[in-house]
XYZ file of C-alpha atoms in Angstrom:
462
model
C 70.923 -137.112 -92.308
C 73.844 -134.754 -90.622
C 74.225 -134.625 -87.116
C 73.316 -131.426 -85.872
C 74.327 -132.135 -82.094
C 75.349 -129.035 -80.361
C 79.000 -128.329 -79.379
C 80.005 -129.458 -76.166
C 81.446 -126.153 -74.917
C 77.929 -124.930 -75.563
C 75.987 -127.325 -73.457
C 78.214 -126.321 -70.457
C 77.828 -122.941 -71.211
C 74.123 -123.459 -70.879
C 74.329 -125.478 -67.797
C 76.555 -122.716 -66.150
C 73.794 -120.204 -66.866
C 71.073 -122.188 -65.243
C 73.086 -122.734 -62.312
C 73.553 -119.186 -62.225
C 70.168 -118.134 -62.802
C 69.091 -120.435 -59.675
C 71.534 -118.842 -57.602
C 70.294 -115.275 -58.465
C 66.949 -116.469 -57.605
C 67.600 -117.850 -54.370
C 69.888 -114.691 -53.620
C 67.180 -112.277 -54.828
C 64.874 -110.857 -51.896
C 61.376 -112.658 -52.077
C 58.038 -111.880 -49.953
C 58.945 -112.991 -46.240
C 55.739 -115.053 -45.614
C 57.120 -116.835 -42.757
C 57.799 -113.243 -41.275
C 53.925 -112.195 -41.582
C 53.344 -115.558 -39.573
C 55.557 -114.497 -36.986
C 53.883 -111.147 -36.685
C 50.575 -112.789 -36.786
C 51.407 -114.911 -33.958
C 52.657 -112.039 -31.803
C 49.719 -110.079 -32.413
C 47.718 -112.800 -31.180
C 49.702 -113.359 -28.277
C 49.093 -109.668 -27.089
C 45.489 -109.401 -28.230
C 44.309 -112.595 -26.556
C 43.967 -110.823 -23.052
C 42.375 -107.820 -24.776
C 39.889 -110.047 -26.531
C 39.260 -112.108 -23.554
C 38.398 -108.780 -21.346
C 36.023 -107.569 -24.142
C 34.132 -110.902 -24.325
C 33.912 -110.334 -20.300
C 32.601 -106.688 -20.667
C 30.124 -107.816 -23.409
C 28.696 -110.525 -21.068
C 28.456 -108.080 -18.135
C 26.666 -105.765 -20.454
C 24.370 -108.223 -21.542
C 23.450 -109.291 -17.865
C 23.101 -105.337 -16.914
C 20.946 -104.686 -20.323
C 18.659 -107.693 -19.280
C 18.424 -105.896 -15.655
C 17.792 -102.504 -17.302
C 14.860 -103.760 -18.782
C 13.219 -103.376 -15.268
C 12.998 -99.775 -14.738
C 12.819 -98.246 -11.263
C 9.915 -95.510 -11.314
C 8.326 -93.395 -8.629
C 4.770 -94.161 -8.152
C 1.639 -92.906 -6.243
C -1.738 -94.293 -5.439
C -4.522 -92.163 -6.454
C -7.610 -90.990 -4.372
C -11.045 -89.893 -5.410
C -12.366 -86.345 -4.690
C -16.126 -85.425 -5.226
C -15.346 -81.520 -5.729
C -12.456 -79.083 -6.348
C -11.820 -75.405 -5.846
C -11.457 -73.016 -8.721
C -9.697 -69.600 -8.190
C -11.213 -66.779 -9.965
C -9.859 -63.126 -10.381
C -11.919 -59.986 -10.383
C -10.673 -56.575 -11.158
C -11.646 -53.182 -10.093
C -9.964 -49.957 -8.848
C -9.296 -47.957 -5.712
C -12.061 -45.512 -5.005
C -11.083 -41.775 -4.421
C -10.242 -40.940 -0.886
C -12.745 -38.773 1.052
C -11.549 -35.306 2.705
C -14.035 -32.859 4.341
C -13.573 -29.748 6.007
C -15.635 -29.972 9.031
C -17.604 -27.250 11.022
C -20.745 -26.660 13.285
C -23.981 -25.948 11.838
C -24.653 -23.026 14.390
C -22.507 -20.263 15.779
C -21.029 -19.838 19.104
C -17.954 -19.874 21.156
C -15.349 -22.753 20.349
C -14.644 -24.148 24.018
C -12.662 -27.080 23.298
C -10.616 -28.837 20.582
C -10.171 -32.568 21.486
C -7.879 -33.815 18.814
C -4.504 -32.740 17.276
C -3.242 -32.760 13.554
C -2.234 -36.248 12.854
C -4.611 -37.853 15.160
C -6.139 -41.087 13.979
C -10.075 -40.849 14.733
C -13.041 -43.099 14.240
C -16.504 -42.192 12.723
C -18.722 -40.486 15.519
C -15.708 -39.579 17.483
C -16.217 -35.942 19.173
C -13.546 -33.470 17.780
C -14.547 -30.194 19.123
C -17.205 -28.363 21.566
C -19.089 -25.168 21.388
C -20.138 -23.290 24.670
C -23.842 -24.772 25.692
C -24.513 -23.221 28.894
C -27.231 -20.676 27.419
C -28.811 -23.719 25.945
C -28.733 -26.016 29.040
C -30.601 -22.883 30.975
C -33.211 -22.970 28.376
C -33.737 -26.734 28.754
C -33.919 -26.331 32.431
C -36.724 -23.737 31.944
C -38.762 -25.667 29.498
C -38.410 -28.979 31.657
C -40.039 -26.906 34.351
C -42.863 -25.713 32.210
C -43.279 -29.345 31.034
C -43.594 -30.694 34.510
C -46.407 -28.156 35.175
C -47.945 -28.980 32.351
C -47.931 -32.710 32.937
C -49.424 -32.325 36.504
C -52.484 -30.068 35.276
C -52.893 -32.710 32.669
C -52.943 -35.451 35.092
C -55.250 -34.017 37.323
C -57.781 -33.420 34.365
C -57.490 -36.997 33.475
C -57.946 -38.312 36.956
C -60.962 -35.681 37.879
C -61.491 -33.778 40.921
C -60.250 -35.243 44.510
C -62.829 -36.462 47.018
C -61.821 -33.439 49.166
C -62.364 -31.029 46.433
C -65.839 -32.230 46.123
C -67.037 -32.296 49.650
C -65.942 -28.724 49.827
C -67.924 -27.793 46.610
C -70.888 -29.523 48.505
C -70.499 -27.649 51.687
C -70.182 -24.328 49.817
C -73.655 -25.106 48.198
C -75.213 -26.051 51.698
C -73.754 -22.727 53.081
C -75.289 -20.898 50.381
C -78.662 -22.663 50.666
C -78.738 -21.891 54.265
C -77.947 -18.126 53.874
C -80.669 -17.938 51.382
C -83.144 -19.264 53.432
C -82.159 -16.832 56.196
C -82.329 -14.097 53.563
C -85.909 -15.192 52.496
C -86.919 -14.874 56.068
C -85.770 -11.771 56.647
C -87.249 -10.377 53.534
C -90.637 -11.861 54.603
C -90.441 -9.940 57.929
C -89.277 -6.764 55.923
C -92.372 -7.103 53.868
C -94.670 -7.348 56.846
C -93.235 -4.320 58.344
C -93.266 -2.538 55.231
C -96.970 -3.061 54.697
C -97.728 -1.775 58.430
C -95.790 1.432 57.563
C -92.910 0.608 59.861
C -90.170 0.833 57.527
C -89.192 2.619 54.331
C -89.101 1.005 50.878
C -85.633 1.100 50.392
C -85.235 -1.268 53.527
C -87.252 -3.871 51.627
C -85.538 -3.627 48.333
C -82.018 -4.004 50.016
C -83.152 -7.805 51.561
C -84.936 -8.632 48.359
C -81.682 -7.573 46.365
C -79.466 -9.644 48.911
C -81.645 -12.692 48.324
C -81.382 -12.585 44.521
C -77.637 -12.202 45.003
C -77.798 -15.547 47.208
C -79.760 -17.410 44.648
C -77.161 -16.568 41.999
C -74.100 -17.617 44.025
C -76.026 -20.692 44.907
C -76.361 -21.574 41.500
C -72.791 -21.256 40.659
C -71.905 -23.351 43.358
C -74.179 -26.206 42.305
C -72.936 -25.974 38.681
C -69.017 -26.293 40.025
C -70.397 -29.477 42.171
C -72.028 -30.731 39.266
C -68.853 -30.445 37.038
C -66.794 -31.738 39.832
C -69.060 -34.902 39.638
C -69.055 -35.231 35.989
C -65.623 -35.024 35.520
C -63.352 -33.157 32.997
C -64.620 -32.405 29.704
C -62.386 -34.247 26.861
C -61.544 -30.894 25.264
C -59.832 -29.787 28.096
C -58.157 -32.762 28.280
C -56.855 -32.576 24.771
C -55.818 -28.908 25.135
C -53.800 -29.685 28.291
C -52.097 -32.769 26.258
C -51.373 -30.453 23.471
C -49.525 -28.130 25.752
C -47.368 -30.862 27.129
C -46.378 -32.118 23.480
C -45.355 -28.566 22.525
C -43.124 -28.357 25.482
C -41.607 -31.712 24.985
C -41.065 -30.766 21.117
C -39.315 -27.607 22.243
C -36.938 -29.611 24.589
C -36.267 -31.943 21.575
C -35.426 -29.274 19.442
C -33.145 -27.594 21.984
C -31.389 -31.078 22.530
C -30.836 -31.105 18.901
C -28.794 -27.907 19.165
C -26.877 -29.011 22.194
C -26.045 -32.104 20.198
C -24.995 -30.193 17.263
C -22.536 -28.255 19.499
C -20.256 -31.338 19.378
C -18.028 -31.835 16.074
C -18.073 -35.424 15.344
C -16.210 -37.324 12.709
C -18.216 -38.358 9.843
C -15.755 -41.374 8.689
C -12.665 -42.720 9.943
C -9.739 -40.926 9.012
C -6.846 -38.482 10.082
C -7.004 -34.981 11.119
C -4.900 -33.055 8.597
C -5.583 -29.463 9.774
C -6.765 -27.331 12.646
C -8.111 -23.886 11.219
C -9.382 -22.471 14.466
C -8.360 -22.255 18.208
C -10.314 -22.374 21.206
C -11.881 -19.141 22.349
C -12.912 -17.918 18.864
C -16.357 -17.230 18.329
C -17.146 -19.049 15.009
C -20.283 -18.824 12.742
C -22.346 -21.621 11.297
C -20.801 -23.629 8.597
C -17.171 -22.191 9.267
C -14.158 -24.894 8.716
C -12.674 -25.888 12.141
C -10.811 -29.231 10.946
C -9.807 -31.155 7.911
C -10.395 -34.748 8.005
C -9.022 -36.987 5.406
C -10.222 -40.673 5.072
C -7.897 -43.288 6.451
C -8.693 -46.429 4.938
C -9.153 -46.500 1.458
C -11.807 -48.481 -0.590
C -11.608 -50.966 -3.521
C -14.589 -51.080 -5.601
C -14.984 -54.552 -7.888
C -17.560 -55.336 -10.127
C -18.464 -59.197 -9.483
C -21.084 -61.527 -11.373
C -24.167 -61.976 -9.122
C -23.092 -65.675 -8.147
C -19.735 -64.479 -6.899
C -21.193 -61.685 -5.060
C -23.886 -63.451 -3.384
C -21.224 -65.546 -1.510
C -19.818 -62.728 -0.036
C -20.884 -60.979 3.345
C -19.978 -57.833 5.224
C -16.943 -58.470 7.223
C -15.418 -61.631 5.413
C -11.680 -61.282 5.016
C -9.852 -61.090 1.585
C -6.694 -60.205 -0.132
C -6.530 -57.223 -2.415
C -3.759 -57.468 -4.875
C -2.170 -54.623 -6.792
C 1.356 -53.391 -6.846
C 1.433 -55.101 -3.277
C -0.957 -57.230 -1.233
C -3.244 -55.743 1.097
C -5.600 -57.461 3.655
C -9.103 -55.957 3.424
C -12.736 -56.818 4.347
C -16.032 -56.868 2.557
C -17.684 -53.277 3.476
C -20.694 -53.866 1.321
C -22.363 -55.453 -1.448
C -24.336 -53.196 -3.505
C -27.874 -54.426 -4.570
C -27.775 -52.789 -7.738
C -27.142 -54.898 -10.914
C -25.191 -53.139 -13.811
C -27.713 -53.920 -16.940
C -24.859 -53.877 -19.329
C -22.358 -56.287 -17.550
C -24.752 -57.930 -15.239
C -22.562 -57.476 -12.385
C -22.905 -56.327 -8.528
C -20.334 -53.572 -7.136
C -18.758 -54.941 -4.062
C -16.928 -52.269 -1.720
C -13.731 -53.581 0.051
C -12.312 -51.822 2.981
C -8.449 -51.899 2.536
C -6.385 -52.244 6.092
C -4.867 -49.100 7.497
C -1.451 -49.751 6.389
C -2.670 -49.248 2.729
C -3.062 -45.585 3.424
C -0.247 -43.733 1.277
C 0.709 -47.289 -0.561
C -2.305 -47.014 -2.982
C -3.788 -44.201 -5.342
C -7.194 -43.363 -6.175
C -7.853 -44.849 -9.675
C -5.140 -47.554 -9.111
C -6.314 -51.223 -10.923
C -6.630 -53.778 -8.274
C -7.742 -57.353 -8.122
C -9.331 -59.861 -5.882
C -9.060 -63.410 -6.141
C -11.800 -65.750 -4.766
C -12.035 -69.513 -4.554
C -15.067 -71.143 -5.670
C -16.050 -74.718 -4.874
C -17.215 -76.854 -8.204
C -18.928 -80.350 -7.543
C -17.235 -82.961 -10.018
C -16.151 -86.316 -9.011
C -12.616 -87.518 -10.206
C -9.194 -88.045 -9.434
C -5.996 -85.682 -9.019
C -2.827 -86.547 -10.924
C 0.465 -84.566 -11.338
C 0.600 -83.166 -14.731
C 3.937 -85.172 -15.139
C 2.078 -88.611 -14.693
C 0.265 -87.863 -18.022
C 1.133 -88.609 -21.588
C -0.608 -87.786 -24.899
C -3.067 -90.317 -26.242
C -5.237 -90.403 -29.533
C -8.156 -88.681 -30.013
C -7.446 -85.647 -27.661
C -7.341 -87.919 -24.518
C -4.402 -88.498 -22.075
C -3.094 -91.659 -20.556
C -1.711 -92.668 -17.208
C 0.279 -95.625 -16.624
C -0.897 -98.060 -14.185
C 0.970 -100.646 -12.496
C -0.212 -104.102 -12.968
C 1.249 -106.864 -10.375
C 2.842 -109.702 -12.556
C 4.561 -111.541 -9.554
C 3.483 -115.060 -10.597
C 5.616 -114.532 -13.760
C 8.611 -113.702 -12.219
C 10.956 -114.623 -9.302
C 10.551 -111.052 -7.857
C 7.407 -109.890 -5.989
C 8.270 -106.071 -6.961
C 8.251 -106.140 -10.360
C 5.145 -105.004 -12.184
C 3.900 -104.164 -15.617
C 2.599 -100.668 -16.687
C -0.364 -100.512 -18.968
C -1.810 -97.088 -20.323
C -5.154 -96.078 -18.930
C -7.115 -93.155 -20.904
C -8.348 -90.414 -18.726
C -10.233 -86.787 -19.628
C -8.815 -83.680 -17.779
C -11.382 -81.905 -16.070
C -9.520 -79.213 -14.343
C -6.051 -78.237 -14.218
C -4.312 -76.172 -11.590
C -1.000 -73.787 -12.041
C 1.963 -74.035 -9.616
C 0.755 -71.294 -7.616
C -2.743 -72.653 -7.331
C -1.451 -76.328 -6.330
C -1.277 -77.117 -2.801
C 1.588 -79.485 -3.291
C 3.496 -76.508 -5.525
C 3.520 -78.536 -8.418
C 1.116 -78.539 -11.470
C -1.721 -81.273 -11.189
C -4.935 -82.135 -13.087
C -8.205 -83.554 -12.281
C -9.195 -86.392 -14.538
C -11.861 -88.889 -15.021
C -11.974 -92.019 -16.896
C -11.317 -95.924 -16.513
C -8.823 -94.974 -13.626
C -10.152 -96.198 -10.334
C -9.487 -94.939 -6.630
C -6.626 -96.799 -5.325
C -4.917 -97.678 -8.479
C -1.246 -97.220 -8.489
C 0.490 -95.201 -11.193
C 3.857 -93.926 -12.350
C 4.258 -90.311 -11.029
C 6.819 -89.001 -13.680
C 9.339 -90.094 -16.190
C 6.922 -91.862 -18.250
C 8.304 -90.923 -21.527
C 10.972 -93.818 -20.759
C 8.050 -96.406 -20.707
C 6.324 -98.269 -23.309
C 3.030 -100.544 -22.857
C 3.874 -103.530 -21.025
C 7.296 -102.344 -19.603
C 8.370 -104.157 -16.719
C 9.252 -101.472 -13.319
C 10.048 -101.430 -9.911
C 8.605 -98.987 -7.655
C 10.362 -96.729 -5.600
C 9.076 -96.346 -2.357
């Protein structure tokens, strides 16, 4: 078999190429892994403090998170009430202002005007006067006649005086004596006539004289009997009627005198004076113009609300402005359609010129309603199921913690009885009256309940 060995120079050439290849691989750039290790070491050296700080921060945040689990909350202690007040508003309008042209109901000379234009006057105040001198003279005459009639009536009621009766008796005795004397003289004349000593005429003269004395004696006796028996009832009644007639005439004259003074029919302001002093005016002629000073508000209210008001009660009437007012009257009639009563309010004097007839106004009244419950701020409630609401009650858990001021909150269901607006609430914040399992003296979270969940630990803020 032939020897197929390569030539020597061929072997040397191959060896050289291998050596050159190794050299090229050595000299050719390769991945500098050792450079990466250096960079990593450098980064570790730089990042080590940062990582350490982050670990410290994480530990701090973890501690703060543990502390944050106990929230600080504002609390309040609830108190029970047995009633609450409700403000109700009733609407009405300003009544038309009254104005009157004032005059006398009788004619006469205007002697005095007691007011001037722009003066404020009160109801019943005197404004002007007529001349009443002739009326006063007539009254004096009537008073004299009445005094005379009353004296005569008193005499008739009491009867005759003892002196008058004694005088009447004396008069009767006198006539009796005269009659006896006349009878004796007539008897003598009768004897003389029968003897023919005197004429018939002389006898008749004494006879007629005796008859006249008998008549006068009868009249004196009748007068004495009347005095002894007293006055007849008809005479007393007639005289009493005379006295009453004179008194009626005086009263009628007093009315004329009273109406001679012009008086204000209502409170108001004198807006005009049409006549001056010294003018003779006729009945009904306008002397002054009076405009009502204090306007009125007329408001219909339910009977229950109207029954709580009394004349003189102070209220506030609200319109474009607030006006103080008092209850003037509560009309008794009930409107059959609205079942309301009309209440009249007298506004303050400052309201003149600031309200107009027909202007809509309202009055707000407070009504006390009996109901047991507890007042809570609106912010202390959260929506619960089935239309109810809940408040978070603080439950002590001091035995489970190292701190005594840590509590646990638990929801307590309540029902809202009444809600007050900001304007109604005395504390200037909305509140509600509730009832339920919440008890008087319970301590609840006052606000910020959106941050809480049942079982949340809290720390009260005093």
